[in-house]
mmCIF file of C-alpha atoms in Angstrom:
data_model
loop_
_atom_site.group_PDB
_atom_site.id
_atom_site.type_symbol
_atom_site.label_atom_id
_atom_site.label_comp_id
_atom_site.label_asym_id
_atom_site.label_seq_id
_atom_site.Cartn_x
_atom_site.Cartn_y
_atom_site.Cartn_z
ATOM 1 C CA UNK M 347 118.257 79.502 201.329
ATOM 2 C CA UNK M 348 116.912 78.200 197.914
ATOM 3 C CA UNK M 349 114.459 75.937 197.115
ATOM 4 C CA UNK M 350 113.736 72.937 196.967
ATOM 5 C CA UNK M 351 114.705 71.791 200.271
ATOM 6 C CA UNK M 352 114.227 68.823 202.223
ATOM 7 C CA UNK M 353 114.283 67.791 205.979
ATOM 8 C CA UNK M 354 112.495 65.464 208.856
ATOM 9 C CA UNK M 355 113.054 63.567 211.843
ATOM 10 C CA UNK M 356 115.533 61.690 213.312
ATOM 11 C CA UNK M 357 114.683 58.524 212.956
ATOM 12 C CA UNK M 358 113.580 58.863 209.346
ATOM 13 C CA UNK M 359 109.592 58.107 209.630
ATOM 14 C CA UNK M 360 108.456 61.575 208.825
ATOM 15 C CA UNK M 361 110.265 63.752 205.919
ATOM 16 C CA UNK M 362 109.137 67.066 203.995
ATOM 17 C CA UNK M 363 109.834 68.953 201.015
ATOM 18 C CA UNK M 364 109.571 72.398 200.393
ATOM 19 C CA UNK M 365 109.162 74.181 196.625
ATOM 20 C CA UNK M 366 109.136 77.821 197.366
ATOM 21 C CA UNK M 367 111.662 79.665 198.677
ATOM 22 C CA UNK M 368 111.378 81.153 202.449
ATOM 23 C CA UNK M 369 109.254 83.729 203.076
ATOM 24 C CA UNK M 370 110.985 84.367 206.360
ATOM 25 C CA UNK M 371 113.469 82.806 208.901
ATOM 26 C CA UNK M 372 113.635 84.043 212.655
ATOM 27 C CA UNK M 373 114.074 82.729 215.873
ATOM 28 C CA UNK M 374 111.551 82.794 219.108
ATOM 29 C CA UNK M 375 112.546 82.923 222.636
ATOM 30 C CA UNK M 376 108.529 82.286 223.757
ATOM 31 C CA UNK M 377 107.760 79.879 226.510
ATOM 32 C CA UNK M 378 106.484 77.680 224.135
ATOM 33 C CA UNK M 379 108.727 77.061 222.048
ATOM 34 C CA UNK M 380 111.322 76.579 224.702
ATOM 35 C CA UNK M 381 108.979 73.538 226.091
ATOM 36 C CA UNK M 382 109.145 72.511 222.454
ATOM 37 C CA UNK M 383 112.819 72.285 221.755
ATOM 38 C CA UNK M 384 113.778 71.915 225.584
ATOM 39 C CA UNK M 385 116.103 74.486 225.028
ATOM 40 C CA UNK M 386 116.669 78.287 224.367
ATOM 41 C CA UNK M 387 114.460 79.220 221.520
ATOM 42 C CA UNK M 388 112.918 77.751 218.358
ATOM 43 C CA UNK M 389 114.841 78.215 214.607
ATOM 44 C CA UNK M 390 112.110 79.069 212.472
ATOM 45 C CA UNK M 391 111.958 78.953 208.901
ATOM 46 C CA UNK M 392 108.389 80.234 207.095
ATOM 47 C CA UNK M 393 107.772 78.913 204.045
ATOM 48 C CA UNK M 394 104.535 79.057 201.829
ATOM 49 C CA UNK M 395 102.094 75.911 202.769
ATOM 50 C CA UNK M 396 101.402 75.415 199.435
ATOM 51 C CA UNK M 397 104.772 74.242 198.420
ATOM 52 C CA UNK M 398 105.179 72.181 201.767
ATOM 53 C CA UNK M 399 104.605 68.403 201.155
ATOM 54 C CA UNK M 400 104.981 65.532 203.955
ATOM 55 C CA UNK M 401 106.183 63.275 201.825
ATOM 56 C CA UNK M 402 106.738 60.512 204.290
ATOM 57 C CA UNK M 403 105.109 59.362 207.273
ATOM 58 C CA UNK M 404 102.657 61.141 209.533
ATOM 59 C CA UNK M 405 103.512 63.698 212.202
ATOM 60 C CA UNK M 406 101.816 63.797 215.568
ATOM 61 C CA UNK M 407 100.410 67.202 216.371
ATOM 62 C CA UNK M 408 99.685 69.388 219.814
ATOM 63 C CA UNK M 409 97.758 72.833 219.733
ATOM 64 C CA UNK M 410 98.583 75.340 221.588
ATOM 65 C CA UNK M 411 97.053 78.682 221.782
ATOM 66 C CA UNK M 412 99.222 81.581 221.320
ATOM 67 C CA UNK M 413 99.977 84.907 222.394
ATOM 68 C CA UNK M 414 97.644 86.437 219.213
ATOM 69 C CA UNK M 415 94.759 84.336 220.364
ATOM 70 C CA UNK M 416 94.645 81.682 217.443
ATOM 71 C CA UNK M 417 95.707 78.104 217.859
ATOM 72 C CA UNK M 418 99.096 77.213 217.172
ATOM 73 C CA UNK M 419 99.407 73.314 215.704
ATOM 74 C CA UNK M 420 103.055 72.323 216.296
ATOM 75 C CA UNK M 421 103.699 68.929 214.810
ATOM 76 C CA UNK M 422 107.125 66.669 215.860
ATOM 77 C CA UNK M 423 107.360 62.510 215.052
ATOM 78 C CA UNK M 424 105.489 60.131 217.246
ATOM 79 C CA UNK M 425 108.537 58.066 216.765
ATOM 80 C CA UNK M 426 111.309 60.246 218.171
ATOM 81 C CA UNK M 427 109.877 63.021 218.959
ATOM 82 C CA UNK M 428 111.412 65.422 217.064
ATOM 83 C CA UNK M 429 110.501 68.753 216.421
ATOM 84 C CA UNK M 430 109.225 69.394 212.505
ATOM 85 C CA UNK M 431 107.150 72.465 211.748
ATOM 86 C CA UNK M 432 104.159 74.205 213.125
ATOM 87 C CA UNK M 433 101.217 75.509 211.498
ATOM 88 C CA UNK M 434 100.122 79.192 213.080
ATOM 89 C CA UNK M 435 96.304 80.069 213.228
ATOM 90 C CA UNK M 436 97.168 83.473 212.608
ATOM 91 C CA UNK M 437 98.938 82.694 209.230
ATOM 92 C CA UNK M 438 97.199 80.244 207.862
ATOM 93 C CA UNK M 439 99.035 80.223 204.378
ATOM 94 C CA UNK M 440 102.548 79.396 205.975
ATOM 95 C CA UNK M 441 104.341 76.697 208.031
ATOM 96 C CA UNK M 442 107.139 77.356 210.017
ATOM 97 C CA UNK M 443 109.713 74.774 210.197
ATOM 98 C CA UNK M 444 112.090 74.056 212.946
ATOM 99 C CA UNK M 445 115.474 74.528 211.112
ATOM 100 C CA UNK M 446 117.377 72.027 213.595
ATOM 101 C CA UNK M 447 115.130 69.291 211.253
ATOM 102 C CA UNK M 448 116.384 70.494 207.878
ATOM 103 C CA UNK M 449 118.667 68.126 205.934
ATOM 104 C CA UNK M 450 121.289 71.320 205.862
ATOM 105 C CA UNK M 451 120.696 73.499 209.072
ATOM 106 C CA UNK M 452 123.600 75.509 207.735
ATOM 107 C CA UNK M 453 121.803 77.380 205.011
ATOM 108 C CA UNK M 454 119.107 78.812 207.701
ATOM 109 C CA UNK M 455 119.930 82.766 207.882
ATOM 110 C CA UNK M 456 117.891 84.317 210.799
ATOM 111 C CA UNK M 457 116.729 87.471 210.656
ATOM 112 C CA UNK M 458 115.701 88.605 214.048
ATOM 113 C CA UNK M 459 115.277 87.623 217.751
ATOM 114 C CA UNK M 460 111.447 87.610 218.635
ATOM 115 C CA UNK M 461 109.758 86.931 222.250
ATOM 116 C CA UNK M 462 113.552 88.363 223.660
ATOM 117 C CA UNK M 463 111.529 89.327 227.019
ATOM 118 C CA UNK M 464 110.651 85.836 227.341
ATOM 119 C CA UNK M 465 114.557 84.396 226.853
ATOM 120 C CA UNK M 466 116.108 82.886 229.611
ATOM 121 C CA UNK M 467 119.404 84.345 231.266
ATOM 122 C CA UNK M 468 121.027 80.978 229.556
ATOM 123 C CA UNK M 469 120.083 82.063 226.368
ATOM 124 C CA UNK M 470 123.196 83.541 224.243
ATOM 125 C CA UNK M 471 122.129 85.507 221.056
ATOM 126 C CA UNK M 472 123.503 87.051 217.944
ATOM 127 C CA UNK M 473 123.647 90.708 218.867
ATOM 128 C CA UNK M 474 123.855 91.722 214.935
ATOM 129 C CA UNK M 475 120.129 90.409 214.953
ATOM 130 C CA UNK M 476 117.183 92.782 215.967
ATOM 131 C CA UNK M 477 115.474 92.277 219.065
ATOM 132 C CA UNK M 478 111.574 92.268 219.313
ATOM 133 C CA UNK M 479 110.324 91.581 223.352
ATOM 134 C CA UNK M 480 107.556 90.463 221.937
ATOM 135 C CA UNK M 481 105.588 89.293 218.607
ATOM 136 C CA UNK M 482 106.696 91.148 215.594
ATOM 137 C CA UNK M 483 104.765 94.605 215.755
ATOM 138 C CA UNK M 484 104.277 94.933 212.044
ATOM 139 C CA UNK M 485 101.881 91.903 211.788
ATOM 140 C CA UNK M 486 100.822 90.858 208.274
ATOM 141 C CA UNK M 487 97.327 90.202 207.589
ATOM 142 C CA UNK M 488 96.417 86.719 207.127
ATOM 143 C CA UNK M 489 94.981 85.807 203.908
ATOM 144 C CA UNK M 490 91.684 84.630 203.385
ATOM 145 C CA UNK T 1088 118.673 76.171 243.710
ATOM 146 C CA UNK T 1089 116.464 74.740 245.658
ATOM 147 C CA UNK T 1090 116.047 71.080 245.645
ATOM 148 C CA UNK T 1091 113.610 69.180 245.002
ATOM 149 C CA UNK T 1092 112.333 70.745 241.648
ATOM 150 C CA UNK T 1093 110.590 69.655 239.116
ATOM 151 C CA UNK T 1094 109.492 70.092 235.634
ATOM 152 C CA UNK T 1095 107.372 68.185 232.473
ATOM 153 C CA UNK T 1096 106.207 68.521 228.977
ATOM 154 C CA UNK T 1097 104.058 71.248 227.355
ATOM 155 C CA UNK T 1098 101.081 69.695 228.054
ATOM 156 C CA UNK T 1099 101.480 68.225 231.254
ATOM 157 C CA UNK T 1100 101.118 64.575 230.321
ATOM 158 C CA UNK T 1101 104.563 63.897 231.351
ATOM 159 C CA UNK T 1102 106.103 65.574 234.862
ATOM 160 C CA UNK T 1103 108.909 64.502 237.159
ATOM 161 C CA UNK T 1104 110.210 65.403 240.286
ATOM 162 C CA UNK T 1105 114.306 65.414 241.230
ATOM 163 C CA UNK T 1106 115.031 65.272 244.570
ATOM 164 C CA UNK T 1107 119.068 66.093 244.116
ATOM 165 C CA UNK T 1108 121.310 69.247 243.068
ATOM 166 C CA UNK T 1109 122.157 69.144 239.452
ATOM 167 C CA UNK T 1110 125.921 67.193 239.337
ATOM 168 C CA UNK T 1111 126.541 69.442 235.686
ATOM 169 C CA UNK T 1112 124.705 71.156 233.017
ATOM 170 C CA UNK T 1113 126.057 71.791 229.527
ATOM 171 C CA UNK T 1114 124.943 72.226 225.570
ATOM 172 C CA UNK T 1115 125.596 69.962 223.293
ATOM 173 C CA UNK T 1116 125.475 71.240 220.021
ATOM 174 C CA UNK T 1117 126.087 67.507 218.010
ATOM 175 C CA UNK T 1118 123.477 66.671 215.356
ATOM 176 C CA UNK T 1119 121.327 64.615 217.168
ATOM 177 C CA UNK T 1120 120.821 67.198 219.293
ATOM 178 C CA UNK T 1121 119.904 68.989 216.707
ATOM 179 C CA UNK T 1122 117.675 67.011 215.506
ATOM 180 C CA UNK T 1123 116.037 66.236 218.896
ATOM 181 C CA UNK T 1124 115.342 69.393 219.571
ATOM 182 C CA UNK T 1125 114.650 70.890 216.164
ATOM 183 C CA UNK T 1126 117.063 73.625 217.285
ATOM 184 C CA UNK T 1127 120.816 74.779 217.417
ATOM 185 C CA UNK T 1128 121.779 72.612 220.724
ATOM 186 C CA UNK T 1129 120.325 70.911 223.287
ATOM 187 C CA UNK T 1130 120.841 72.154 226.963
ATOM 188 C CA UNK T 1131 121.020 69.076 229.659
ATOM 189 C CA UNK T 1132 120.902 69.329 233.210
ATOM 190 C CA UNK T 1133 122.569 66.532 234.713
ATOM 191 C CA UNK T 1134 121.196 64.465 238.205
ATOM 192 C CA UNK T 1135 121.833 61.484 240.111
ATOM 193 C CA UNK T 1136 119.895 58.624 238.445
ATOM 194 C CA UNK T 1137 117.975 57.555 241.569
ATOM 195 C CA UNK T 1138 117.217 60.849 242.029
ATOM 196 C CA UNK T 1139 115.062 61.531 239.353
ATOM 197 C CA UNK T 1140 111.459 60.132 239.702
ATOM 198 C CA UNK T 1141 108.667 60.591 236.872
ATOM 199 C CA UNK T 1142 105.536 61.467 238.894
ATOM 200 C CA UNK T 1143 102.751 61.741 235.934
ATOM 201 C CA UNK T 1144 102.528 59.427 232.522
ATOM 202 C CA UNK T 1145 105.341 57.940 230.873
ATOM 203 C CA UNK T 1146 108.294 58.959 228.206
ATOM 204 C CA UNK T 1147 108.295 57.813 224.936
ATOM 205 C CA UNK T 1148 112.119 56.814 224.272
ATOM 206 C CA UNK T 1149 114.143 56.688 221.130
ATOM 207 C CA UNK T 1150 117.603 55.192 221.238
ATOM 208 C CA UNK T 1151 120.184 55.643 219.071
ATOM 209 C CA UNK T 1152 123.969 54.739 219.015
ATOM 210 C CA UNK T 1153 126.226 58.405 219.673
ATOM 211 C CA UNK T 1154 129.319 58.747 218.296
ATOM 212 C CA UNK T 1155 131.106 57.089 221.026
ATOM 213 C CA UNK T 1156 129.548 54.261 220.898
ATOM 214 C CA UNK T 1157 127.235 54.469 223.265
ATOM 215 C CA UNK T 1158 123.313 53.663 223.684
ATOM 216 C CA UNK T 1159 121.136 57.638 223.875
ATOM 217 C CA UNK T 1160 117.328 57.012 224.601
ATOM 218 C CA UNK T 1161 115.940 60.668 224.749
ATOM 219 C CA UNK T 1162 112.366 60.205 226.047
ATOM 220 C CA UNK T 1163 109.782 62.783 225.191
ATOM 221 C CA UNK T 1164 105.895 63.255 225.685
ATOM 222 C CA UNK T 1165 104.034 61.076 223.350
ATOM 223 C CA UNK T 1166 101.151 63.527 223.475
ATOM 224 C CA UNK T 1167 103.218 66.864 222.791
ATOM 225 C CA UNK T 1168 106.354 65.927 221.658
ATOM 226 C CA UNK T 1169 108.444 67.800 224.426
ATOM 227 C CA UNK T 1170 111.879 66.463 225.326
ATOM 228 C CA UNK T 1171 111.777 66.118 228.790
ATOM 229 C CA UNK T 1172 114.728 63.294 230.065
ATOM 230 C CA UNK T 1173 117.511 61.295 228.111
ATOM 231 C CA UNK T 1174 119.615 58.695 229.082
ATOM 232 C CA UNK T 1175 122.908 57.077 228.141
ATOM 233 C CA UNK T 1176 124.543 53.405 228.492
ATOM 234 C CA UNK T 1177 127.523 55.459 228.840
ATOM 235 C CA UNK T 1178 126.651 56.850 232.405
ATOM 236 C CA UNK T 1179 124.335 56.372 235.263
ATOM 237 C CA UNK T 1180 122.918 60.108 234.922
ATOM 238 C CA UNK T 1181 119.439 60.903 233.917
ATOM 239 C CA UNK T 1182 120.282 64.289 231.349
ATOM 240 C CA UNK T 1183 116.941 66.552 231.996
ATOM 241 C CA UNK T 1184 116.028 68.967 229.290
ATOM 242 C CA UNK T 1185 116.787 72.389 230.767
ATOM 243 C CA UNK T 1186 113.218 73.947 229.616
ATOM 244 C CA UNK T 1187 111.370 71.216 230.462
ATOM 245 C CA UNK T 1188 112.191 72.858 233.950
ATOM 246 C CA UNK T 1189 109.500 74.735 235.500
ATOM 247 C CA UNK T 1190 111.986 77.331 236.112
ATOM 248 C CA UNK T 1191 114.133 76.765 233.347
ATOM 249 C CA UNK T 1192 116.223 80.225 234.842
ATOM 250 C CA UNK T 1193 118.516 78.452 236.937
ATOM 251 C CA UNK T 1194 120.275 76.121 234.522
ATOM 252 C CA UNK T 1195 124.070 77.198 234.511
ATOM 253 C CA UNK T 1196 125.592 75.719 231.868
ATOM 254 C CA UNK T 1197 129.463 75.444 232.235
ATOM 255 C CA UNK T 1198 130.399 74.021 228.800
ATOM 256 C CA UNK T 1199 129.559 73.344 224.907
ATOM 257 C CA UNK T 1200 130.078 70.353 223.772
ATOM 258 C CA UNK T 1201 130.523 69.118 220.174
ATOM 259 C CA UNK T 1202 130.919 72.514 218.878
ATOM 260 C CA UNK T 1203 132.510 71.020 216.211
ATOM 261 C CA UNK T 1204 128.816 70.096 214.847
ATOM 262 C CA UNK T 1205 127.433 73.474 215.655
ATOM 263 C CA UNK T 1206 125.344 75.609 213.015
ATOM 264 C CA UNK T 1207 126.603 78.841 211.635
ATOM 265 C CA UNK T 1208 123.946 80.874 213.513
ATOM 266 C CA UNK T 1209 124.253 78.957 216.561
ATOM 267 C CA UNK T 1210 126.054 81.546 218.483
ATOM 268 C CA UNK T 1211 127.034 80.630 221.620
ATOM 269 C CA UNK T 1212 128.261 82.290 224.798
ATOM 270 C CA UNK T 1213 132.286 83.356 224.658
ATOM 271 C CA UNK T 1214 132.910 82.515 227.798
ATOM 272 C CA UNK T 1215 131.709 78.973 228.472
ATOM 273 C CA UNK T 1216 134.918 76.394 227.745
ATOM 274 C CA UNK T 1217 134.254 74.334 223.963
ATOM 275 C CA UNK T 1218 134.683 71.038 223.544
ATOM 276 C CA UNK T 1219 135.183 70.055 219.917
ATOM 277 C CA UNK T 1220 133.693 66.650 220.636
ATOM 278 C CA UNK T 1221 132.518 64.934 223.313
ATOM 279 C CA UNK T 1222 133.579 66.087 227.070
ATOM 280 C CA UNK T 1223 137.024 66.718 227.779
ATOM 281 C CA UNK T 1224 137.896 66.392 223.783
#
């Protein structure tokens, strides 16, 4: 997808712009984010953080720590709770937005399945994509 | 499965406790669901009303008015954000999140609903009946 793009919550008191076109767009089967969506796995799209503006509102934030030992900020309205973006210790140069809060969920194109071993047996998924059990194996090294 | 069970939020603020069998689970795949889960659909388990009891903290609910007219209030964590319950003028079921589960492996969805709404990479299972709109449409 191309920027700019726009998205945010449901009820309209958080909303984001991005600048830069994605730098990647997966989805993730983890624990976590299941708790996070309440459902199967988490749409994300990773875009640079320095063309990522909240342009309205504040989000509420929870940290969690993930699998690669850094702390995971996910952020969702305080409103209506919806899901926005997260901010990943490990990567601290990108956000990854939850593509279910874009103003055009259709243009998200994910690339591959991640955290397959943790899917649940509910969990139907494109098998075109590739399938990683876990994290990616080919991390990238975070900037400094 | 084995009754009752329970589940909560991501950071344990919220929990509840059902002491019934599930009467239906489905996803729904409209765009509030979307948007209330930040993902492609949202999977409900459905109970008994009554039999749903919140054990630890309290929901945060946000109501809306669905395309059928009816009242939603989906009630998530205020602390983490989770969706954990939702409920609807509509009926007298309490609609629990299926990963807010603590074993989230038993939901058995039996339909998709509002597939009409769906995503281009929301690819769901072949063999569940689809349901353009709401149930039964």
């Amino acid at each position: 997808m191309r920027a700019p793009f726009s998205g945010g919550c449901a009820c309209g008191s958080v909303r984001y712009r991005c600048t830069a076109d994605p730098l990647f767009a997966l989805n993730c089967h983890c624990r976590d984010c299941q708790r996070e969506t309440g459902s199967a796995f988490a749409p994300i799209l990773a875009v640079p953080r320095a063309a990522f503006t909240v342009t309205h509102g504040s989000p509420k934030y929870f940290d969690v720590t993930a699998d690669s030992g850094h702390t995971t900020r996910r952020l969702f309205c305080g409103e209506c709770g919806s899901p926005l973006f997260g901010e990943p210790g490990v990567r601290p140069d990108m956000v990854t937005i939850r593509a279910g809060s874009l103003d055009d969920p259709g243009a998200f194109r994910p690339g591959q399945d991640i955290y397959t071993a943790r899917a649940q047996p509910w969990d139907h998924m494109n098998p075109d994509l590739p399938k990683v059990p876990k994290a990616p194996e080919r991390r990238v090294t975070p900037h400094a | 499965m084995k009754v009752p069970f329970s589940g909560g939020c991501a950071c344990g603020a919220v929990r509840y406790e059902c002491s019934s069998e599930p009467i239906m689970a489905l996803n729904c795949h409209c765009r509030d669901c979307q948007r209330a889960s930040g993902t492609a659909y949202a999977s409900g388990v459905f109970v008994p009303g009554p039999a749903l009891r919140i054990t630890k903290g309290n929901p945060r609910y946000h109501t809306t008015t669905t395309d059928s007219g009816n009242l939603a209030s989906r009630g998530f964590c205020p602390e983490c954000g989770s969706p954990v319950i939702a409920k609807s003028s509509g009926h007298p079921m309490i609609i629990v999140h299926a990963s807010s589960l603590d074993d989230p492996s038993w939901h058995r969805p039996t339909m998709d609903v509002f597939v009409s709404k769906a995503q281009p990479w929301d690819c769901m299972s072949p063999g569940l009946p689809k349901y353009p709109r709401g149930l039964g449409s």
